[in-house]
Short mmCIF file of N, CA, C and O in Angstrom, two decimals:
data_model
loop_
_atom_site.label_atom_id
_atom_site.label_comp_id
_atom_site.label_asym_id
_atom_site.label_seq_id
_atom_site.Cartn_x
_atom_site.Cartn_y
_atom_site.Cartn_z
N THR Y 1 -2.53 -22.13 -0.12
CA THR Y 1 -1.85 -21.02 -0.77
C THR Y 1 -2.67 -20.40 -1.91
O THR Y 1 -2.27 -19.39 -2.44
N LEU Y 2 -3.80 -20.99 -2.24
CA LEU Y 2 -4.66 -20.39 -3.26
C LEU Y 2 -5.31 -19.10 -2.77
O LEU Y 2 -5.79 -18.31 -3.58
N PHE Y 3 -5.32 -18.91 -1.45
CA PHE Y 3 -5.87 -17.67 -0.90
C PHE Y 3 -5.01 -16.47 -1.25
O PHE Y 3 -5.45 -15.34 -1.14
N ILE Y 4 -3.78 -16.72 -1.67
CA ILE Y 4 -2.88 -15.62 -2.01
C ILE Y 4 -3.37 -14.89 -3.26
O ILE Y 4 -3.18 -13.68 -3.39
N ILE Y 5 -4.05 -15.58 -4.18
CA ILE Y 5 -4.47 -14.96 -5.43
C ILE Y 5 -5.44 -13.80 -5.19
O ILE Y 5 -5.20 -12.69 -5.66
N PRO Y 6 -6.55 -13.98 -4.45
CA PRO Y 6 -7.42 -12.82 -4.22
C PRO Y 6 -6.76 -11.75 -3.35
O PRO Y 6 -7.01 -10.56 -3.54
N ILE Y 7 -5.90 -12.17 -2.45
CA ILE Y 7 -5.19 -11.18 -1.62
C ILE Y 7 -4.24 -10.37 -2.50
O ILE Y 7 -4.12 -9.15 -2.34
N ALA Y 8 -3.57 -11.03 -3.44
CA ALA Y 8 -2.68 -10.32 -4.36
C ALA Y 8 -3.45 -9.33 -5.22
O ALA Y 8 -2.97 -8.22 -5.50
N LEU Y 9 -4.65 -9.70 -5.64
CA LEU Y 9 -5.48 -8.77 -6.40
C LEU Y 9 -5.87 -7.56 -5.55
O LEU Y 9 -5.86 -6.42 -6.03
N LEU Y 10 -6.20 -7.79 -4.29
CA LEU Y 10 -6.54 -6.68 -3.39
C LEU Y 10 -5.33 -5.77 -3.16
O LEU Y 10 -5.45 -4.54 -3.19
N ILE Y 11 -4.18 -6.36 -2.96
CA ILE Y 11 -2.95 -5.57 -2.76
C ILE Y 11 -2.64 -4.79 -4.04
O ILE Y 11 -2.26 -3.62 -3.98
N GLY Y 12 -2.82 -5.42 -5.18
CA GLY Y 12 -2.60 -4.74 -6.45
C GLY Y 12 -3.53 -3.55 -6.63
O GLY Y 12 -3.12 -2.48 -7.08
N LEU Y 13 -4.82 -3.74 -6.28
CA LEU Y 13 -5.78 -2.63 -6.35
C LEU Y 13 -5.35 -1.49 -5.45
O LEU Y 13 -5.38 -0.32 -5.84
N CYS Y 14 -4.93 -1.83 -4.26
CA CYS Y 14 -4.52 -0.82 -3.28
C CYS Y 14 -3.36 0.02 -3.81
O CYS Y 14 -3.42 1.25 -3.82
N PHE Y 15 -2.31 -0.62 -4.26
CA PHE Y 15 -1.12 0.12 -4.69
C PHE Y 15 -1.29 0.74 -6.07
O PHE Y 15 -0.72 1.80 -6.35
N ALA Y 16 -2.06 0.11 -6.94
CA ALA Y 16 -2.32 0.71 -8.25
C ALA Y 16 -3.15 1.98 -8.09
O ALA Y 16 -2.92 2.97 -8.80
N SER Y 17 -4.09 1.97 -7.18
CA SER Y 17 -4.90 3.17 -6.94
C SER Y 17 -4.05 4.31 -6.40
O SER Y 17 -4.23 5.47 -6.80
N MET Y 18 -3.13 3.99 -5.51
CA MET Y 18 -2.24 5.03 -5.00
C MET Y 18 -1.34 5.56 -6.13
O MET Y 18 -1.08 6.76 -6.21
N GLY Y 19 -0.90 4.67 -7.00
CA GLY Y 19 -0.10 5.10 -8.15
C GLY Y 19 -0.89 5.99 -9.10
O GLY Y 19 -0.36 6.95 -9.66
N MET Y 20 -2.18 5.68 -9.27
CA MET Y 20 -3.03 6.52 -10.13
C MET Y 20 -3.24 7.90 -9.53
O MET Y 20 -3.35 8.89 -10.26
N MET Y 21 -3.29 7.99 -8.21
CA MET Y 21 -3.39 9.31 -7.57
C MET Y 21 -2.16 10.15 -7.91
O MET Y 21 -2.27 11.32 -8.26
N ILE Y 22 -1.00 9.53 -7.82
CA ILE Y 22 0.24 10.24 -8.12
C ILE Y 22 0.29 10.61 -9.60
O ILE Y 22 0.72 11.69 -9.98
N THR Y 23 -0.19 9.71 -10.46
CA THR Y 23 -0.23 9.99 -11.90
C THR Y 23 -1.09 11.21 -12.18
O THR Y 23 -0.75 12.05 -13.01
N ALA Y 24 -2.22 11.32 -11.49
CA ALA Y 24 -3.12 12.46 -11.70
C ALA Y 24 -2.51 13.76 -11.21
O ALA Y 24 -2.83 14.84 -11.72
N LEU Y 25 -1.63 13.68 -10.22
CA LEU Y 25 -1.02 14.89 -9.66
C LEU Y 25 0.29 15.27 -10.33
O LEU Y 25 0.74 16.42 -10.20
N ALA Y 26 0.91 14.35 -11.03
CA ALA Y 26 2.24 14.55 -11.57
C ALA Y 26 2.25 15.55 -12.72
O ALA Y 26 1.59 15.33 -13.73
N PRO Y 27 3.02 16.63 -12.60
CA PRO Y 27 3.14 17.56 -13.72
C PRO Y 27 4.08 17.05 -14.81
O PRO Y 27 3.96 17.42 -15.96
N ASN Y 28 5.04 16.17 -14.43
CA ASN Y 28 5.96 15.59 -15.41
C ASN Y 28 6.49 14.26 -14.88
O ASN Y 28 6.20 13.86 -13.75
N TYR Y 29 7.31 13.62 -15.66
CA TYR Y 29 7.81 12.29 -15.32
C TYR Y 29 8.68 12.30 -14.06
O TYR Y 29 8.67 11.36 -13.27
N ASP Y 30 9.45 13.35 -13.86
CA ASP Y 30 10.35 13.42 -12.71
C ASP Y 30 9.61 13.44 -11.38
O ASP Y 30 10.18 13.10 -10.35
N PHE Y 31 8.36 13.82 -11.39
CA PHE Y 31 7.57 13.87 -10.17
C PHE Y 31 7.42 12.49 -9.54
O PHE Y 31 7.25 12.37 -8.32
N PHE Y 32 7.48 11.43 -10.34
CA PHE Y 32 7.30 10.08 -9.82
C PHE Y 32 8.41 9.67 -8.86
O PHE Y 32 8.21 8.79 -8.02
N MET Y 33 9.57 10.28 -8.97
CA MET Y 33 10.66 9.96 -8.05
C MET Y 33 10.31 10.36 -6.63
O MET Y 33 10.75 9.72 -5.69
N TYR Y 34 9.52 11.41 -6.46
CA TYR Y 34 9.08 11.79 -5.12
C TYR Y 34 8.22 10.69 -4.51
O TYR Y 34 8.33 10.38 -3.33
N TYR Y 35 7.35 10.11 -5.31
CA TYR Y 35 6.48 9.03 -4.85
C TYR Y 35 7.31 7.85 -4.35
O TYR Y 35 7.06 7.31 -3.27
N PHE Y 36 8.32 7.47 -5.11
CA PHE Y 36 9.15 6.34 -4.70
C PHE Y 36 10.05 6.69 -3.54
O PHE Y 36 10.21 5.91 -2.61
N SER Y 37 10.64 7.89 -3.58
CA SER Y 37 11.59 8.27 -2.53
C SER Y 37 10.91 8.57 -1.20
O SER Y 37 11.46 8.27 -0.14
N LEU Y 38 9.74 9.17 -1.24
CA LEU Y 38 9.09 9.60 -0.01
C LEU Y 38 8.01 8.65 0.48
O LEU Y 38 7.55 8.79 1.63
N TRP Y 39 7.57 7.69 -0.33
CA TRP Y 39 6.47 6.82 0.10
C TRP Y 39 6.85 5.34 -0.01
O TRP Y 39 6.79 4.63 0.99
N ILE Y 40 7.23 4.88 -1.17
CA ILE Y 40 7.45 3.45 -1.37
C ILE Y 40 8.68 2.95 -0.62
O ILE Y 40 8.62 1.93 0.08
N THR Y 41 9.81 3.63 -0.74
CA THR Y 41 11.03 3.16 -0.09
C THR Y 41 10.91 3.13 1.43
O THR Y 41 11.22 2.11 2.05
N PRO Y 42 10.46 4.22 2.08
CA PRO Y 42 10.30 4.13 3.54
C PRO Y 42 9.29 3.06 3.96
O PRO Y 42 9.49 2.37 4.97
N MET Y 43 8.22 2.92 3.20
CA MET Y 43 7.23 1.90 3.54
C MET Y 43 7.84 0.51 3.45
O MET Y 43 7.59 -0.34 4.30
N THR Y 44 8.65 0.27 2.45
CA THR Y 44 9.30 -1.03 2.30
C THR Y 44 10.23 -1.32 3.48
O THR Y 44 10.29 -2.44 3.97
N LEU Y 45 10.90 -0.30 3.95
CA LEU Y 45 11.83 -0.48 5.07
C LEU Y 45 11.12 -0.63 6.41
O LEU Y 45 11.65 -1.27 7.33
N LEU Y 46 9.93 -0.05 6.56
CA LEU Y 46 9.24 -0.06 7.85
C LEU Y 46 8.22 -1.18 8.01
O LEU Y 46 7.77 -1.43 9.13
N CYS Y 47 7.82 -1.85 6.96
CA CYS Y 47 6.65 -2.71 7.02
C CYS Y 47 6.92 -4.20 7.16
O CYS Y 47 6.03 -5.01 6.97
N GLY Y 48 8.13 -4.58 7.48
CA GLY Y 48 8.39 -5.98 7.72
C GLY Y 48 8.73 -6.79 6.48
O GLY Y 48 8.66 -8.01 6.52
N VAL Y 49 9.08 -6.13 5.41
CA VAL Y 49 9.46 -6.87 4.20
C VAL Y 49 10.81 -7.54 4.40
O VAL Y 49 10.99 -8.71 4.07
N PHE Y 50 11.77 -6.81 4.95
CA PHE Y 50 13.12 -7.34 5.10
C PHE Y 50 13.44 -7.83 6.50
O PHE Y 50 14.28 -8.70 6.68
N TYR Y 51 12.81 -7.26 7.51
CA TYR Y 51 13.03 -7.66 8.90
C TYR Y 51 11.73 -7.42 9.67
O TYR Y 51 10.90 -6.62 9.26
N PRO Y 52 11.53 -8.11 10.79
CA PRO Y 52 10.26 -8.01 11.51
C PRO Y 52 10.00 -6.61 12.06
O PRO Y 52 10.91 -5.92 12.51
N VAL Y 53 8.74 -6.22 12.02
CA VAL Y 53 8.33 -4.92 12.55
C VAL Y 53 8.60 -4.86 14.05
O VAL Y 53 8.90 -3.80 14.60
N ALA Y 54 8.56 -6.00 14.73
CA ALA Y 54 8.77 -6.05 16.18
C ALA Y 54 10.18 -5.58 16.57
O ALA Y 54 10.40 -5.21 17.73
N GLN Y 55 11.13 -5.58 15.65
CA GLN Y 55 12.48 -5.14 15.95
C GLN Y 55 12.64 -3.62 15.87
O GLN Y 55 13.66 -3.09 16.25
N LEU Y 56 11.63 -2.93 15.37
CA LEU Y 56 11.68 -1.48 15.26
C LEU Y 56 11.39 -0.83 16.61
O LEU Y 56 10.77 -1.46 17.47
N PRO Y 57 11.79 0.42 16.80
CA PRO Y 57 11.36 1.14 18.00
C PRO Y 57 9.83 1.25 18.05
O PRO Y 57 9.16 1.19 17.01
N VAL Y 58 9.29 1.42 19.22
CA VAL Y 58 7.84 1.41 19.40
C VAL Y 58 7.15 2.46 18.54
O VAL Y 58 6.10 2.20 17.95
N ALA Y 59 7.71 3.64 18.43
CA ALA Y 59 7.09 4.70 17.62
C ALA Y 59 6.99 4.28 16.15
O ALA Y 59 5.97 4.51 15.50
N LEU Y 60 8.03 3.63 15.64
CA LEU Y 60 8.00 3.18 14.25
C LEU Y 60 7.08 1.97 14.07
O LEU Y 60 6.47 1.80 13.02
N GLN Y 61 6.96 1.13 15.11
CA GLN Y 61 6.00 0.03 15.05
C GLN Y 61 4.58 0.56 14.94
O GLN Y 61 3.78 0.05 14.16
N ASN Y 62 4.28 1.61 15.70
CA ASN Y 62 2.95 2.22 15.63
C ASN Y 62 2.71 2.85 14.26
O ASN Y 62 1.61 2.74 13.71
N LEU Y 63 3.72 3.51 13.72
CA LEU Y 63 3.60 4.10 12.39
C LEU Y 63 3.37 3.02 11.33
O LEU Y 63 2.55 3.19 10.43
N ALA Y 64 4.07 1.91 11.46
CA ALA Y 64 3.96 0.83 10.48
C ALA Y 64 2.55 0.25 10.43
O ALA Y 64 2.11 -0.22 9.38
N GLN Y 65 1.82 0.32 11.53
CA GLN Y 65 0.46 -0.22 11.54
C GLN Y 65 -0.50 0.58 10.68
O GLN Y 65 -1.58 0.11 10.33
N PHE Y 66 -0.13 1.81 10.33
CA PHE Y 66 -0.97 2.64 9.48
C PHE Y 66 -0.63 2.51 7.99
O PHE Y 66 -1.29 3.11 7.16
N LEU Y 67 0.39 1.74 7.67
CA LEU Y 67 0.83 1.60 6.29
C LEU Y 67 0.25 0.32 5.68
O LEU Y 67 0.23 -0.73 6.33
N PRO Y 68 -0.20 0.38 4.43
CA PRO Y 68 -0.86 -0.80 3.84
C PRO Y 68 0.08 -1.98 3.61
O PRO Y 68 -0.36 -3.14 3.68
N LEU Y 69 1.34 -1.74 3.37
CA LEU Y 69 2.26 -2.84 3.11
C LEU Y 69 2.43 -3.74 4.33
O LEU Y 69 2.63 -4.94 4.20
N THR Y 70 2.33 -3.18 5.53
CA THR Y 70 2.41 -3.99 6.75
C THR Y 70 1.31 -5.04 6.75
O THR Y 70 1.56 -6.22 7.05
N HIS Y 71 0.12 -4.63 6.40
CA HIS Y 71 -1.01 -5.56 6.41
C HIS Y 71 -0.89 -6.58 5.27
O HIS Y 71 -1.28 -7.74 5.44
N ALA Y 72 -0.35 -6.16 4.16
CA ALA Y 72 -0.13 -7.10 3.05
C ALA Y 72 0.89 -8.17 3.44
O ALA Y 72 0.67 -9.36 3.20
N VAL Y 73 1.97 -7.74 4.06
CA VAL Y 73 3.00 -8.69 4.49
C VAL Y 73 2.45 -9.62 5.56
O VAL Y 73 2.70 -10.84 5.53
N ASP Y 74 1.68 -9.08 6.51
CA ASP Y 74 1.12 -9.90 7.58
C ASP Y 74 0.11 -10.92 7.06
O ASP Y 74 -0.14 -11.93 7.71
N LEU Y 75 -0.49 -10.66 5.91
CA LEU Y 75 -1.41 -11.63 5.31
C LEU Y 75 -0.68 -12.68 4.48
O LEU Y 75 -0.98 -13.87 4.57
N VAL Y 76 0.26 -12.25 3.67
CA VAL Y 76 0.86 -13.16 2.68
C VAL Y 76 1.97 -14.03 3.27
O VAL Y 76 2.05 -15.22 2.95
N ARG Y 77 2.79 -13.48 4.14
CA ARG Y 77 3.92 -14.25 4.66
C ARG Y 77 3.49 -15.55 5.35
O ARG Y 77 4.05 -16.61 5.05
N PRO Y 78 2.50 -15.53 6.24
CA PRO Y 78 2.09 -16.81 6.83
C PRO Y 78 1.50 -17.79 5.81
O PRO Y 78 1.72 -19.00 5.91
N LEU Y 79 0.78 -17.28 4.83
CA LEU Y 79 0.21 -18.16 3.81
C LEU Y 79 1.30 -18.86 3.01
O LEU Y 79 1.15 -20.03 2.64
N LEU Y 80 2.39 -18.16 2.75
CA LEU Y 80 3.50 -18.79 2.02
C LEU Y 80 4.19 -19.86 2.85
O LEU Y 80 4.83 -20.76 2.31
N ALA Y 81 4.08 -19.75 4.18
CA ALA Y 81 4.65 -20.75 5.08
C ALA Y 81 3.63 -21.81 5.47
O ALA Y 81 3.85 -22.57 6.42
N ASN Y 82 2.49 -21.86 4.74
CA ASN Y 82 1.40 -22.80 5.02
C ASN Y 82 0.85 -22.68 6.43
O ASN Y 82 0.56 -23.67 7.09
N LYS Y 83 0.75 -21.45 6.91
CA LYS Y 83 0.16 -21.16 8.22
C LYS Y 83 -1.03 -20.24 8.01
O LYS Y 83 -1.18 -19.62 6.96
N ILE Y 84 -1.84 -20.12 9.02
CA ILE Y 84 -3.00 -19.23 8.95
C ILE Y 84 -2.62 -17.89 9.57
O ILE Y 84 -2.16 -17.83 10.71
N PRO Y 85 -2.81 -16.79 8.83
CA PRO Y 85 -2.48 -15.48 9.39
C PRO Y 85 -3.46 -15.09 10.50
O PRO Y 85 -4.60 -15.55 10.54
N THR Y 86 -2.99 -14.26 11.39
CA THR Y 86 -3.85 -13.75 12.46
C THR Y 86 -4.51 -12.47 12.00
O THR Y 86 -3.98 -11.76 11.15
N ASN Y 87 -5.68 -12.18 12.55
CA ASN Y 87 -6.43 -10.94 12.27
C ASN Y 87 -6.64 -10.72 10.77
O ASN Y 87 -6.41 -9.63 10.25
N VAL Y 88 -7.09 -11.75 10.10
CA VAL Y 88 -7.27 -11.71 8.65
C VAL Y 88 -8.26 -10.61 8.25
O VAL Y 88 -7.99 -9.81 7.35
N LEU Y 89 -9.40 -10.55 8.92
CA LEU Y 89 -10.41 -9.55 8.56
C LEU Y 89 -9.92 -8.13 8.79
O LEU Y 89 -10.23 -7.23 8.01
N GLY Y 90 -9.15 -7.91 9.82
CA GLY Y 90 -8.59 -6.58 10.08
C GLY Y 90 -7.64 -6.15 8.97
O GLY Y 90 -7.70 -5.02 8.49
N HIS Y 91 -6.77 -7.06 8.57
CA HIS Y 91 -5.82 -6.74 7.50
C HIS Y 91 -6.54 -6.49 6.17
O HIS Y 91 -6.22 -5.55 5.45
N ILE Y 92 -7.52 -7.33 5.88
CA ILE Y 92 -8.27 -7.15 4.64
C ILE Y 92 -9.05 -5.84 4.67
O ILE Y 92 -9.11 -5.12 3.67
N ALA Y 93 -9.60 -5.50 5.83
CA ALA Y 93 -10.35 -4.24 5.96
C ALA Y 93 -9.44 -3.04 5.71
O ALA Y 93 -9.83 -2.10 4.99
N VAL Y 94 -8.24 -3.06 6.26
CA VAL Y 94 -7.32 -1.93 6.05
C VAL Y 94 -6.95 -1.82 4.57
O VAL Y 94 -6.95 -0.72 4.00
N LEU Y 95 -6.66 -2.95 3.93
CA LEU Y 95 -6.32 -2.92 2.51
C LEU Y 95 -7.50 -2.45 1.66
O LEU Y 95 -7.32 -1.70 0.70
N LEU Y 96 -8.71 -2.88 2.02
CA LEU Y 96 -9.90 -2.43 1.30
C LEU Y 96 -10.11 -0.93 1.46
O LEU Y 96 -10.44 -0.23 0.49
N ILE Y 97 -9.93 -0.44 2.66
CA ILE Y 97 -10.09 1.00 2.91
C ILE Y 97 -9.09 1.80 2.08
O ILE Y 97 -9.45 2.76 1.40
N TYR Y 98 -7.81 1.39 2.14
CA TYR Y 98 -6.80 2.07 1.32
C TYR Y 98 -7.14 1.98 -0.15
O TYR Y 98 -7.03 2.96 -0.89
N GLY Y 99 -7.54 0.81 -0.61
CA GLY Y 99 -7.83 0.62 -2.03
C GLY Y 99 -9.02 1.42 -2.50
O GLY Y 99 -8.95 2.12 -3.52
N VAL Y 100 -10.12 1.37 -1.76
CA VAL Y 100 -11.35 2.07 -2.18
C VAL Y 100 -11.18 3.58 -2.09
O VAL Y 100 -11.55 4.31 -3.02
N VAL Y 101 -10.62 4.06 -0.99
CA VAL Y 101 -10.45 5.50 -0.84
C VAL Y 101 -9.48 6.05 -1.88
O VAL Y 101 -9.76 7.07 -2.52
N SER Y 102 -8.35 5.39 -2.06
CA SER Y 102 -7.39 5.90 -3.04
C SER Y 102 -7.92 5.75 -4.46
O SER Y 102 -7.63 6.59 -5.32
N TYR Y 103 -8.73 4.74 -4.74
CA TYR Y 103 -9.35 4.61 -6.06
C TYR Y 103 -10.30 5.77 -6.32
O TYR Y 103 -10.29 6.39 -7.39
N TYR Y 104 -11.12 6.09 -5.32
CA TYR Y 104 -12.06 7.20 -5.47
C TYR Y 104 -11.32 8.53 -5.66
O TYR Y 104 -11.65 9.31 -6.56
N VAL Y 105 -10.30 8.77 -4.84
CA VAL Y 105 -9.53 10.01 -4.96
C VAL Y 105 -8.84 10.07 -6.32
O VAL Y 105 -8.81 11.12 -6.97
N ALA Y 106 -8.29 8.94 -6.78
CA ALA Y 106 -7.63 8.90 -8.09
C ALA Y 106 -8.61 9.24 -9.20
O ALA Y 106 -8.29 10.00 -10.12
N MET Y 107 -9.82 8.70 -9.13
CA MET Y 107 -10.82 8.99 -10.17
C MET Y 107 -11.23 10.46 -10.17
O MET Y 107 -11.38 11.08 -11.22
N VAL Y 108 -11.38 11.05 -8.99
CA VAL Y 108 -11.72 12.48 -8.90
C VAL Y 108 -10.59 13.32 -9.48
O VAL Y 108 -10.82 14.25 -10.26
N LEU Y 109 -9.35 12.99 -9.11
CA LEU Y 109 -8.21 13.77 -9.59
C LEU Y 109 -8.01 13.62 -11.10
O LEU Y 109 -7.71 14.60 -11.79
N ILE Y 110 -8.18 12.41 -11.61
CA ILE Y 110 -8.01 12.20 -13.05
C ILE Y 110 -9.12 12.92 -13.83
O ILE Y 110 -8.87 13.56 -14.85
N ARG Y 111 -10.34 12.83 -13.33
CA ARG Y 111 -11.45 13.52 -13.99
C ARG Y 111 -11.20 15.03 -14.01
O ARG Y 111 -11.39 15.69 -15.02
N ARG Y 112 -10.72 15.56 -12.89
CA ARG Y 112 -10.43 17.00 -12.82
C ARG Y 112 -9.31 17.38 -13.77
O ARG Y 112 -9.37 18.41 -14.44
N ARG Y 113 -8.29 16.53 -13.87
CA ARG Y 113 -7.17 16.83 -14.77
C ARG Y 113 -7.59 16.76 -16.24
O ARG Y 113 -7.16 17.56 -17.06
N LEU Y 114 -8.44 15.81 -16.58
CA LEU Y 114 -8.85 15.67 -17.96
C LEU Y 114 -9.83 16.75 -18.40
O LEU Y 114 -9.92 17.07 -19.60
N LEU Y 115 -10.55 17.33 -17.47
CA LEU Y 115 -11.51 18.37 -17.82
C LEU Y 115 -10.90 19.75 -17.88
O LEU Y 115 -11.59 20.71 -18.20
N LYS Y 116 -9.63 19.88 -17.55
CA LYS Y 116 -8.96 21.18 -17.63
C LYS Y 116 -8.81 21.65 -19.04
O LYS Y 116 -8.59 21.01 -19.97
#
């Protein structure tokens, strides 16, 4: 279960970077509700946090594979049950891609906002 610590850091980087993108785009505090209502809540419902993704219709299962929380859940849940997750490198690669790309976009957006 010690493997959860670096995975948690990667997941934190991924979602913090996405939050920083929204921060750079937000004209006021109320804008953050769009982020939660349109991105975080649906992702939580679709990504296997509360029930297995396999129980969703096929179209939603395919959509869930593109969301970072699905890969985070698929990595952490087996580790908490003292099992080895499947496709570890694939899940880590998806989280790294989301984290690095959203970090870069967040830095560009913040730099642009601060130079205005």
